[in-house]
Coordinates of C-alpha atoms in Angstrom, one line a residue:
Chain A
M1 CA -6.3 5.0 -33.5
E2 CA -2.9 7.0 -31.8
Q3 CA 0.2 5.6 -34.1
V4 CA 3.0 5.1 -32.5
V5 CA 6.3 5.4 -35.0
Q6 CA 9.1 2.9 -33.5
T7 CA 12.1 1.3 -34.7
R8 CA 10.4 -1.9 -36.7
G9 CA 11.9 -5.3 -38.5
L10 CA 15.3 -5.1 -35.6
Y11 CA 14.5 -7.4 -32.7
K12 CA 13.2 -6.3 -29.7
T13 CA 15.8 -7.1 -27.2
F14 CA 19.9 -8.6 -28.4
P15 CA 20.2 -11.5 -26.5
R16 CA 22.7 -12.8 -29.0
K17 CA 25.3 -9.5 -28.2
G18 CA 25.4 -11.5 -24.3
G19 CA 26.5 -9.5 -21.2
A20 CA 25.3 -6.3 -20.1
A21 CA 22.8 -4.0 -22.1
Q22 CA 20.7 -6.6 -24.2
T23 CA 18.7 -3.7 -26.1
A24 CA 21.2 -1.5 -26.7
T25 CA 23.1 -1.6 -30.2
H26 CA 27.2 -2.6 -29.3
Y27 CA 27.9 1.2 -31.0
C28 CA 29.5 4.0 -30.0
P29 CA 27.6 7.1 -29.0
G30 CA 26.7 9.0 -32.3
C31 CA 27.5 6.4 -34.7
E32 CA 24.7 6.9 -37.6
H33 CA 25.0 2.7 -37.9
G34 CA 22.7 2.5 -36.0
V35 CA 20.2 5.2 -37.9
L36 CA 20.5 2.9 -41.1
H37 CA 20.0 -0.4 -39.3
K38 CA 16.7 1.0 -38.2
L39 CA 16.2 2.5 -41.8
I40 CA 16.7 -0.7 -43.5
G41 CA 14.6 -2.9 -41.0
E42 CA 11.9 -0.5 -40.9
A43 CA 11.9 -0.7 -45.0
L44 CA 12.0 -4.9 -44.0
A45 CA 8.9 -5.2 -41.9
D46 CA 6.9 -2.3 -44.7
L47 CA 7.8 -4.5 -47.8
D48 CA 6.9 -7.2 -45.7
L49 CA 10.5 -9.2 -46.2
Q50 CA 11.3 -10.1 -43.1
D51 CA 11.4 -13.5 -43.7
R52 CA 12.9 -13.7 -47.1
T53 CA 16.1 -12.3 -45.8
I54 CA 19.9 -13.3 -44.9
V55 CA 21.1 -9.8 -44.1
I56 CA 25.1 -10.4 -44.1
S57 CA 27.3 -9.0 -41.3
P58 CA 30.2 -8.0 -42.6
V59 CA 33.9 -7.5 -41.0
G60 CA 34.2 -4.1 -39.2
C61 CA 32.2 -2.5 -36.9
G62 CA 28.9 -3.8 -38.5
V63 CA 30.2 -7.3 -37.5
F64 CA 27.5 -8.2 -34.9
A65 CA 24.8 -6.8 -37.1
Y66 CA 22.8 -10.6 -36.7
Y67 CA 22.8 -9.1 -33.1
Y68 CA 19.9 -6.7 -34.3
F69 CA 18.2 -7.6 -37.8
D70 CA 15.3 -9.9 -36.9
T71 CA 15.8 -12.1 -40.3
G72 CA 18.1 -14.5 -41.3
N73 CA 21.5 -13.7 -40.6
V74 CA 25.2 -14.8 -41.7
Q75 CA 28.4 -13.4 -40.2
V76 CA 30.9 -13.7 -43.1
A77 CA 34.9 -14.0 -43.6
H78 CA 36.3 -10.4 -44.6
G79 CA 35.1 -9.1 -47.9
R80 CA 33.4 -12.2 -48.9
A81 CA 30.2 -11.1 -48.3
A82 CA 29.7 -10.7 -52.4
A83 CA 30.8 -14.0 -53.0
V84 CA 28.3 -16.2 -49.7
G85 CA 25.2 -13.5 -51.0
T86 CA 25.6 -14.7 -54.8
G87 CA 25.8 -18.4 -53.2
I88 CA 22.6 -17.4 -51.1
S89 CA 21.1 -16.1 -54.3
R90 CA 22.3 -19.1 -56.3
T91 CA 20.6 -21.6 -54.2
Q92 CA 17.6 -19.8 -52.4
N93 CA 16.2 -18.1 -56.2
N94 CA 13.4 -16.6 -53.7
A95 CA 15.8 -14.6 -51.0
V96 CA 16.1 -11.0 -50.5
V97 CA 19.8 -11.5 -49.5
V98 CA 21.2 -8.1 -47.8
S99 CA 25.2 -7.1 -47.7
Y100 CA 26.0 -4.6 -45.3
Q101 CA 30.1 -4.0 -45.5
G102 CA 32.1 -1.1 -44.2
D103 CA 34.5 0.5 -46.3
G104 CA 37.2 -1.6 -45.1
D105 CA 35.2 -4.9 -46.0
L106 CA 33.8 -3.7 -49.1
A107 CA 36.3 -1.6 -50.4
S108 CA 39.3 -3.2 -49.8
I109 CA 40.3 -6.4 -48.8
G110 CA 36.4 -6.9 -50.7
L111 CA 36.8 -4.7 -54.1
N112 CA 37.5 -7.5 -56.1
E113 CA 34.5 -9.8 -55.1
T114 CA 32.4 -6.9 -55.0
L115 CA 33.2 -5.5 -58.5
Q116 CA 32.4 -9.1 -59.9
A117 CA 29.3 -9.7 -58.2
A118 CA 28.3 -6.0 -59.1
N119 CA 29.3 -7.2 -62.7
R120 CA 27.2 -10.3 -62.8
G121 CA 24.4 -8.1 -61.6
E122 CA 23.5 -11.0 -58.8
K123 CA 20.5 -10.6 -56.6
I124 CA 22.2 -8.2 -53.5
A125 CA 21.4 -5.2 -52.0
V126 CA 24.6 -3.7 -50.6
F127 CA 24.5 -0.8 -47.9
F128 CA 28.2 0.5 -48.6
V129 CA 29.1 2.5 -45.0
N130 CA 31.9 5.3 -46.2
N131 CA 33.1 6.6 -43.3
T132 CA 36.4 7.4 -44.3
V133 CA 38.5 5.4 -41.8
Y134 CA 38.7 2.2 -40.2
G135 CA 36.4 2.2 -37.0
M136 CA 37.0 -1.7 -35.9
T137 CA 40.6 -1.6 -35.7
G138 CA 40.9 1.7 -34.5
G139 CA 41.0 4.4 -36.9
Q140 CA 43.3 3.7 -39.5
M141 CA 43.2 5.2 -43.0
A142 CA 40.8 3.7 -45.8
P143 CA 40.7 3.4 -49.7
T144 CA 38.3 6.2 -49.1
T145 CA 40.1 8.7 -46.8
L146 CA 40.3 12.3 -47.9
V147 CA 43.2 13.3 -49.4
G148 CA 44.7 15.7 -46.1
S149 CA 42.7 13.3 -43.5
K150 CA 44.9 12.4 -40.7
T151 CA 44.4 8.6 -39.2
I152 CA 46.7 6.8 -36.8
T153 CA 48.1 5.7 -40.6
S154 CA 48.3 9.0 -42.1
P155 CA 49.7 11.1 -39.3
E156 CA 50.3 13.8 -41.8
G157 CA 47.2 13.3 -43.7
R158 CA 46.5 11.4 -46.9
D159 CA 49.4 12.2 -49.1
P160 CA 47.4 11.0 -52.8
V161 CA 52.0 10.7 -54.2
Q162 CA 51.9 7.7 -51.5
A163 CA 48.3 6.5 -50.9
G164 CA 46.4 7.7 -53.8
Y165 CA 43.2 9.0 -53.9
P166 CA 40.1 8.0 -52.2
L167 CA 38.1 5.6 -53.6
H168 CA 34.7 6.3 -55.5
M169 CA 33.1 3.1 -55.2
A170 CA 29.1 4.3 -56.1
E171 CA 31.0 5.4 -59.5
L172 CA 32.9 2.5 -60.2
I173 CA 30.0 0.1 -59.8
N174 CA 28.2 2.8 -62.4
Q175 CA 31.0 1.7 -64.7
L176 CA 29.3 -1.9 -64.8
R177 CA 26.1 -2.7 -67.0
A178 CA 24.3 -5.1 -65.1
P179 CA 23.3 -3.4 -61.6
V180 CA 19.9 -2.3 -61.7
Y181 CA 20.8 1.0 -58.8
I182 CA 22.8 2.8 -57.6
A183 CA 22.8 5.8 -54.7
R184 CA 24.8 7.7 -52.4
V185 CA 23.2 9.3 -49.5
S186 CA 24.0 10.7 -45.8
F187 CA 22.5 11.8 -43.1
S188 CA 24.1 15.1 -42.9
N189 CA 20.0 16.5 -42.7
M190 CA 16.6 15.6 -42.5
G191 CA 16.2 15.8 -46.4
K192 CA 18.9 14.3 -47.2
L193 CA 18.2 11.2 -44.5
R194 CA 14.7 11.1 -46.2
R195 CA 16.2 10.9 -49.4
A196 CA 18.7 8.0 -48.1
R197 CA 15.9 6.3 -46.5
Q198 CA 13.8 6.2 -49.6
A199 CA 17.0 4.7 -51.3
I200 CA 16.9 2.0 -48.9
R201 CA 13.4 1.2 -50.0
K202 CA 14.1 1.5 -53.6
A203 CA 17.1 -1.1 -53.1
L204 CA 15.0 -3.6 -51.6
E205 CA 11.6 -3.3 -53.5
I206 CA 15.0 -4.3 -56.2
Q207 CA 14.9 -7.5 -54.3
R208 CA 11.7 -8.1 -53.6
D209 CA 10.8 -8.0 -57.3
G210 CA 14.4 -10.2 -58.2
K211 CA 15.6 -7.7 -60.5
G212 CA 18.9 -8.0 -59.4
Y213 CA 22.0 -5.5 -58.1
A214 CA 21.2 -2.5 -56.2
F215 CA 23.7 -0.5 -54.3
V216 CA 23.6 1.8 -51.8
E217 CA 26.5 3.8 -50.7
V218 CA 25.5 5.7 -47.0
L219 CA 28.3 8.7 -46.6
M220 CA 28.7 8.6 -42.4
A221 CA 31.3 9.8 -39.9
C222 CA 33.0 7.9 -37.3
P223 CA 32.5 10.3 -33.9
T224 CA 34.9 8.1 -31.8
N225 CA 37.9 8.0 -34.3
Q226 CA 37.7 11.0 -35.9
K227 CA 37.6 12.7 -32.5
M228 CA 34.8 14.5 -33.1
N229 CA 31.2 15.2 -31.5
V230 CA 28.1 14.9 -33.5
E231 CA 28.0 18.3 -34.9
E232 CA 31.2 18.5 -36.2
A233 CA 30.7 14.9 -37.7
T234 CA 28.0 16.0 -39.4
R235 CA 29.7 19.2 -40.7
F236 CA 32.9 17.2 -41.7
V237 CA 29.7 14.7 -44.2
A238 CA 28.6 17.8 -45.6
E239 CA 31.5 20.2 -46.0
Q240 CA 33.6 18.0 -47.1
M241 CA 32.6 14.2 -47.6
E242 CA 30.0 15.3 -49.8
V243 CA 33.0 17.6 -52.0
E244 CA 34.6 14.5 -52.5
Y245 CA 31.4 12.1 -52.7
P246 CA 28.9 13.6 -54.2
L247 CA 25.5 12.2 -53.5
G248 CA 22.7 11.4 -55.8
V249 CA 20.8 8.5 -57.6
L250 CA 23.6 7.9 -60.3
R251 CA 21.6 5.1 -61.9
D252 CA 17.5 3.6 -61.2
R253 CA 17.1 0.9 -63.6
A254 CA 13.9 -0.3 -61.3
A255 CA 11.1 0.4 -63.6
E256 CA 12.5 -1.7 -66.5
A257 CA 14.7 -4.3 -65.1
V258 CA 13.0 -7.5 -65.0
P259 CA 13.4 -10.1 -62.8
I260 CA 16.2 -12.6 -63.4
V261 CA 14.5 -16.2 -63.2
R262 CA 17.6 -18.6 -62.4
S263 CA 17.1 -22.3 -62.8
E264 CA 16.6 -23.7 -59.3
S265 CA 19.8 -25.6 -57.9
D266 CA 20.2 -29.1 -57.9
Y267 CA 22.8 -31.0 -56.0
A268 CA 21.5 -34.3 -56.1
K269 CA 24.7 -36.9 -56.2
E270 CA 22.8 -38.2 -59.2
T271 CA 22.5 -34.8 -60.7
L272 CA 26.4 -34.1 -59.4
D273 CA 27.2 -37.4 -61.2
R274 CA 25.7 -36.6 -64.9
I275 CA 26.9 -33.3 -65.2
F276 CA 30.6 -34.6 -64.5
S277 CA 29.8 -38.0 -66.6
L278 CA 29.7 -39.9 -63.6
D279 CA 26.6 -42.1 -64.6
T280 CA 28.2 -44.6 -66.4
D281 CA 29.1 -47.7 -65.7
R282 CA 33.0 -46.6 -65.9
A283 CA 32.2 -44.6 -62.8
P284 CA 31.1 -47.0 -60.3
D285 CA 30.5 -46.5 -57.0
A286 CA 33.0 -47.3 -54.5
Q287 CA 32.7 -50.6 -52.4
L288 CA 33.5 -49.9 -48.2
T289 CA 36.1 -52.7 -48.1
P290 CA 37.6 -51.5 -44.7
D291 CA 40.1 -55.1 -45.3
A292 CA 41.5 -54.3 -48.3
P293 CA 44.8 -52.6 -48.1
T294 CA 45.6 -49.3 -49.0
F295 CA 48.0 -48.3 -51.5
R296 CA 49.4 -45.1 -51.9
V297 CA 51.5 -44.1 -55.6
K298 CA 54.0 -41.2 -56.0
M299 CA 54.9 -40.7 -59.9
A300 CA 57.8 -39.0 -60.8
G301 CA 59.2 -37.1 -63.7
F302 CA 59.7 -34.2 -66.2
G303 CA 56.6 -32.8 -67.7
G304 CA 55.7 -34.8 -71.0
Q305 CA 56.2 -37.6 -70.0
G306 CA 52.7 -38.9 -69.7
V307 CA 53.7 -38.9 -65.6
L308 CA 50.4 -37.4 -65.0
S309 CA 47.9 -39.9 -66.9
M310 CA 49.7 -42.4 -65.7
G311 CA 48.4 -41.3 -62.4
I312 CA 45.0 -41.1 -63.7
I313 CA 45.0 -44.2 -65.8
L314 CA 45.7 -46.2 -62.7
A315 CA 43.1 -44.2 -60.5
R316 CA 40.8 -45.0 -62.7
T317 CA 41.3 -48.4 -62.7
A318 CA 41.7 -48.3 -59.1
C319 CA 38.2 -46.5 -59.5
Q320 CA 36.8 -49.0 -61.9
A321 CA 37.4 -52.1 -59.6
G322 CA 35.1 -50.0 -56.5
K323 CA 38.3 -49.1 -55.0
F324 CA 38.1 -45.3 -53.1
V325 CA 40.3 -43.3 -54.7
S326 CA 42.1 -39.9 -54.9
W327 CA 44.8 -38.5 -58.2
Y328 CA 47.0 -35.2 -57.1
P329 CA 48.9 -33.8 -59.3
S330 CA 51.4 -31.1 -59.0
Y331 CA 53.5 -29.3 -61.5
G332 CA 55.1 -26.5 -62.9
P333 CA 53.8 -24.1 -65.2
E334 CA 55.6 -24.6 -67.8
Q335 CA 53.3 -27.5 -70.4
R336 CA 56.9 -29.4 -71.6
G337 CA 60.2 -29.7 -69.7
G338 CA 59.3 -28.9 -65.9
T339 CA 58.9 -31.1 -63.3
A340 CA 56.0 -33.0 -62.7
N341 CA 54.2 -35.7 -60.2
C342 CA 51.0 -37.4 -59.0
G343 CA 50.3 -39.0 -56.2
V344 CA 47.4 -42.0 -56.3
V345 CA 45.7 -43.3 -53.1
M346 CA 43.8 -46.6 -53.7
S347 CA 41.8 -48.1 -50.4
G348 CA 38.8 -49.5 -49.5
T349 CA 37.3 -46.6 -47.2
P350 CA 37.2 -43.2 -48.4
V351 CA 40.3 -41.5 -48.8
G352 CA 41.7 -38.7 -46.6
T353 CA 44.2 -36.5 -47.9
P354 CA 45.3 -37.1 -51.1
L355 CA 48.9 -36.3 -50.6
V356 CA 51.5 -39.0 -50.8
T357 CA 54.3 -37.9 -48.2
A358 CA 55.3 -41.6 -47.5
S359 CA 54.8 -43.9 -50.5
D360 CA 54.0 -47.7 -51.0
I361 CA 55.6 -47.6 -54.4
L362 CA 57.2 -45.0 -56.6
V363 CA 57.5 -44.4 -60.5
A364 CA 60.2 -42.8 -61.1
M365 CA 60.6 -41.6 -64.9
N366 CA 63.7 -39.9 -64.2
R367 CA 67.1 -39.1 -62.4
P368 CA 66.1 -35.5 -60.7
S369 CA 62.0 -37.3 -59.8
L370 CA 64.6 -40.5 -58.2
E371 CA 67.0 -38.2 -56.0
K372 CA 63.6 -36.1 -54.7
F373 CA 61.0 -38.5 -53.6
L374 CA 63.1 -42.2 -52.8
R375 CA 63.9 -41.1 -49.5
D376 CA 60.0 -41.2 -49.1
V377 CA 59.3 -44.7 -49.9
K378 CA 58.5 -47.5 -47.2
P379 CA 60.0 -50.3 -46.0
G380 CA 59.5 -52.8 -47.9
G381 CA 58.1 -50.3 -51.1
L382 CA 59.2 -50.7 -54.5
L383 CA 61.0 -48.9 -56.7
L384 CA 60.3 -48.7 -60.7
Y385 CA 62.5 -46.3 -62.4
D386 CA 63.4 -46.2 -66.1
A387 CA 66.4 -48.2 -66.8
A388 CA 67.4 -45.2 -69.4
M389 CA 68.6 -43.2 -66.0
G390 CA 71.3 -45.7 -65.4
E391 CA 72.3 -48.0 -62.4
V392 CA 70.4 -47.0 -59.3
T393 CA 71.3 -47.8 -55.4
P394 CA 68.1 -48.2 -53.5
P395 CA 68.3 -48.1 -49.8
A396 CA 67.9 -50.7 -47.9
G397 CA 64.3 -52.3 -47.4
V398 CA 63.2 -51.0 -50.9
R399 CA 63.1 -53.8 -53.7
A400 CA 63.8 -52.1 -57.0
L401 CA 63.5 -52.5 -60.6
A402 CA 64.6 -50.8 -63.8
V403 CA 62.0 -50.7 -66.1
P404 CA 63.1 -50.0 -70.0
A405 CA 59.9 -48.0 -70.4
T406 CA 60.8 -46.3 -73.6
R407 CA 62.3 -49.9 -75.1
L408 CA 58.7 -51.8 -74.4
A409 CA 56.6 -49.2 -75.1
Q410 CA 58.7 -49.2 -78.3
E411 CA 58.2 -53.0 -78.6
G412 CA 54.7 -52.6 -78.3
G413 CA 54.4 -50.8 -81.1
S414 CA 53.7 -46.9 -79.4
A415 CA 57.3 -45.7 -78.9
R416 CA 55.5 -42.6 -76.8
A417 CA 53.4 -44.8 -74.4
A418 CA 56.7 -46.0 -71.7
N419 CA 53.7 -44.3 -69.4
T420 CA 51.5 -47.4 -70.6
A421 CA 54.2 -49.9 -70.0
M422 CA 54.9 -48.9 -66.4
V423 CA 50.8 -49.2 -65.8
G424 CA 51.8 -52.1 -67.3
V425 CA 54.4 -53.2 -64.7
L426 CA 52.3 -51.9 -62.6
A427 CA 49.5 -54.4 -63.1
A428 CA 51.9 -56.9 -62.8
L429 CA 54.2 -56.2 -60.1
G430 CA 52.2 -53.8 -57.6
G431 CA 50.8 -56.6 -55.8
F432 CA 47.0 -54.1 -56.2
D433 CA 44.8 -57.0 -56.9
L434 CA 43.2 -55.3 -59.4
P435 CA 41.2 -57.4 -62.4
E436 CA 42.9 -56.7 -65.3
R437 CA 39.7 -55.6 -67.3
A438 CA 39.6 -52.9 -65.1
Y439 CA 43.0 -51.9 -67.0
R440 CA 41.4 -52.4 -70.1
E441 CA 38.7 -50.2 -69.8
A442 CA 41.2 -47.3 -67.7
I443 CA 42.9 -47.2 -70.9
T444 CA 40.4 -47.9 -73.0
C445 CA 38.2 -44.3 -71.5
N446 CA 41.7 -42.5 -71.1
F447 CA 42.2 -42.1 -74.7
A448 CA 38.3 -42.2 -75.7
G449 CA 37.5 -41.4 -79.1
K450 CA 41.6 -42.3 -80.5
D451 CA 40.5 -46.1 -81.4
A452 CA 44.1 -46.6 -82.9
V453 CA 46.0 -45.0 -79.8
V454 CA 44.1 -46.8 -77.5
Q455 CA 44.7 -49.9 -79.5
A456 CA 48.4 -49.2 -79.8
N457 CA 48.7 -48.5 -75.8
L458 CA 46.1 -51.6 -75.0
A459 CA 49.4 -53.7 -76.6
V460 CA 51.7 -51.7 -74.8
F461 CA 50.4 -52.2 -71.6
D462 CA 50.2 -56.2 -73.0
H463 CA 53.7 -56.1 -73.5
A464 CA 55.1 -54.5 -70.5
R465 CA 52.4 -56.4 -68.5
A466 CA 54.4 -59.8 -69.9
W467 CA 57.8 -58.8 -70.1
A468 CA 57.0 -57.6 -65.9
L469 CA 55.5 -60.8 -64.7
E470 CA 59.1 -62.8 -65.7
Q471 CA 60.9 -60.5 -64.2
E472 CA 62.3 -60.8 -60.0
L473 CA 62.3 -58.4 -57.5
P474 CA 65.1 -58.6 -55.4
Chain B
M1 CA 6.9 28.8 -29.5
N2 CA 3.4 28.0 -32.0
Q3 CA 1.4 25.6 -29.1
L4 CA -1.2 23.4 -30.5
P5 CA -5.0 24.4 -29.2
P6 CA -5.1 23.3 -25.9
D7 CA -7.9 21.0 -27.2
V8 CA -6.5 18.8 -29.9
P9 CA -4.1 15.8 -28.7
A10 CA -0.5 16.6 -29.7
P11 CA 2.3 14.3 -30.9
Y12 CA 4.6 13.6 -28.4
P13 CA 8.1 11.6 -28.2
V14 CA 8.9 9.1 -25.6
I15 CA 12.4 8.9 -24.4
D16 CA 13.4 5.8 -22.3
P17 CA 16.2 6.9 -20.3
L18 CA 18.0 4.0 -19.8
E19 CA 18.7 3.7 -23.9
C20 CA 19.9 6.8 -24.6
K21 CA 23.8 7.3 -25.4
S22 CA 23.4 11.4 -24.7
C23 CA 25.0 11.6 -28.4
G24 CA 23.1 15.0 -29.3
R25 CA 21.4 13.5 -32.4
C26 CA 17.9 14.2 -31.7
V27 CA 18.5 17.7 -29.7
M28 CA 20.3 19.0 -32.6
V29 CA 18.0 17.5 -35.6
C30 CA 14.3 18.9 -33.4
P31 CA 13.2 22.4 -35.5
K32 CA 10.9 23.2 -32.5
K33 CA 13.6 22.8 -29.8
V34 CA 11.6 20.9 -27.1
L35 CA 14.6 18.3 -26.8
E36 CA 17.5 18.9 -24.2
L37 CA 20.4 16.6 -23.0
G38 CA 19.9 16.6 -19.3
D39 CA 22.2 16.4 -16.0
E40 CA 21.4 13.0 -15.1
L41 CA 23.3 10.4 -15.5
N42 CA 21.3 6.6 -16.7
A43 CA 22.4 3.3 -15.3
R44 CA 24.7 3.0 -18.2
G45 CA 26.2 6.4 -17.4
Y46 CA 25.1 8.8 -20.3
A47 CA 23.1 11.4 -19.4
F48 CA 20.2 11.0 -21.7
T49 CA 17.6 13.1 -23.7
R50 CA 14.5 15.0 -21.8
Y51 CA 11.7 16.2 -23.5
K52 CA 10.6 19.8 -22.1
G53 CA 6.8 18.5 -22.3
A54 CA 5.1 20.6 -25.1
G55 CA 5.7 21.8 -28.2
C56 CA 6.6 18.6 -30.5
I57 CA 5.2 18.2 -33.6
G58 CA 5.7 15.0 -35.1
C59 CA 7.7 15.6 -36.9
L60 CA 9.8 12.6 -36.3
N61 CA 13.3 14.3 -37.0
C62 CA 14.3 12.6 -33.7
F63 CA 13.4 9.3 -34.3
Y64 CA 14.8 8.7 -37.3
A65 CA 18.1 11.1 -36.5
C66 CA 18.6 8.5 -33.5
P67 CA 20.4 5.9 -33.3
E68 CA 19.8 3.3 -30.9
P69 CA 16.7 0.4 -31.9
N70 CA 15.1 1.4 -28.3
A71 CA 15.3 4.7 -27.3
I72 CA 12.4 7.0 -29.3
K73 CA 9.4 6.6 -30.2
V74 CA 7.3 9.1 -30.9
H75 CA 3.5 8.9 -30.0
L76 CA 1.1 11.0 -33.3
P77 CA -2.1 11.6 -32.8
A78 CA -5.4 10.0 -34.8
K79 CA -5.7 11.9 -37.9
E80 CA -8.9 13.6 -38.3
T81 CA -11.1 11.8 -40.9

């Protein structure tokens, strides 16, 4: 039988490309992206991996790789192939993940994720096209640009004093323990091309067997941006690039590597609830009650005053009572003495934004917080402020009450529980219509495991609530 | 040029004139120099590569060096058993 050697593993035509010439690639004449596509496609077909494979297209000239590979395809944001590849690999144990990236995508914006994924030994075959220049954007200097090479952003040639030295990705990755296979190849003569073909197959065999991370750096030139014909481009690769970036297999542990078997991913709600301890009666599912009012509460004060805990207790209370809730903190880097605030939203319908920009209630534990957030209180809203800050004149239409929170906490038996005292006042005056039982369970839950603290806070809550019920709001 | 005996089926490349972008990689890597860039332009404006008609040894260099997936196929005769 006659044998016809032709391209395999790629689509016969490229309708995703649209427009004219749907049987040709979008690559410039002489560009070796097409050579690499053909070699990857051939290996995937020979290894019978197309139905298991997801090729990740990068940002760069390879952005449209999904036009060509007859596999599953994803096109991802610039430099994010390693992260997306990790996600795919971790959720689809049997997937063969192929990441196809250039030097801007992998070695510049995606450098961190590339190294982290390599260091985790993710099951990804990475094909890294190093052509020492940014192609898609029009010939800018890349991390891999050779010293002295002229690009449109290094018109005098790359100066290492200004721009550092060419980045050796294969060698960098070779510093990590996890990768199974690391090679650098080129197509600058047919012997090297056939070795590249073997390296590509090896990287994909490692994926077939689920053995882990494989990295193949492919040197090529960019005839268009480097203004070379294919002979000059080939000489550039052989005589300059390969001097800076030596070819070879830097590591091959395929024989001794064992398949990585990760537990099946389980995103069922019951499983997630269990992981986050939400499968208890303290976290009932919210009940849809569209007619119930929505409350947006802002709480603010010094860091360390328990402002964030106050919000959590209120949110837990509403959650316990079957409301949809959000709790959204904002605080400085300091653990104590900075400012802190949080917004709590309680609703009968799912909460959209957790931001509280217009509040029904403001709880201000100090004057700077009061001054910052008072203007956001809606007309008819309620201001509760710590009486320690002195007299406050609220804006028209805002009801205000000075709460001697620290004194109420002391009287209740726990001087540190001024925040719980405020919760007691909210329970009495907030108008939330939440059952008292829910507050008590939220407080108990918040200080779980510390019975004396729970009892003290419950006492403060009761005392402050009783005090508030005797107050008259304007 | 070494010619194979005429009674033995010879390998040969098939170049799709429309798909060739005239980059010349196949011409550059052909050990027998049996490929050449022609003068005629295809519908996309490229002076496509032509096989001179004899002398192909089926080394596949042109196939692997060609970046265009649909431009070159190589026919290899059945191996004698």
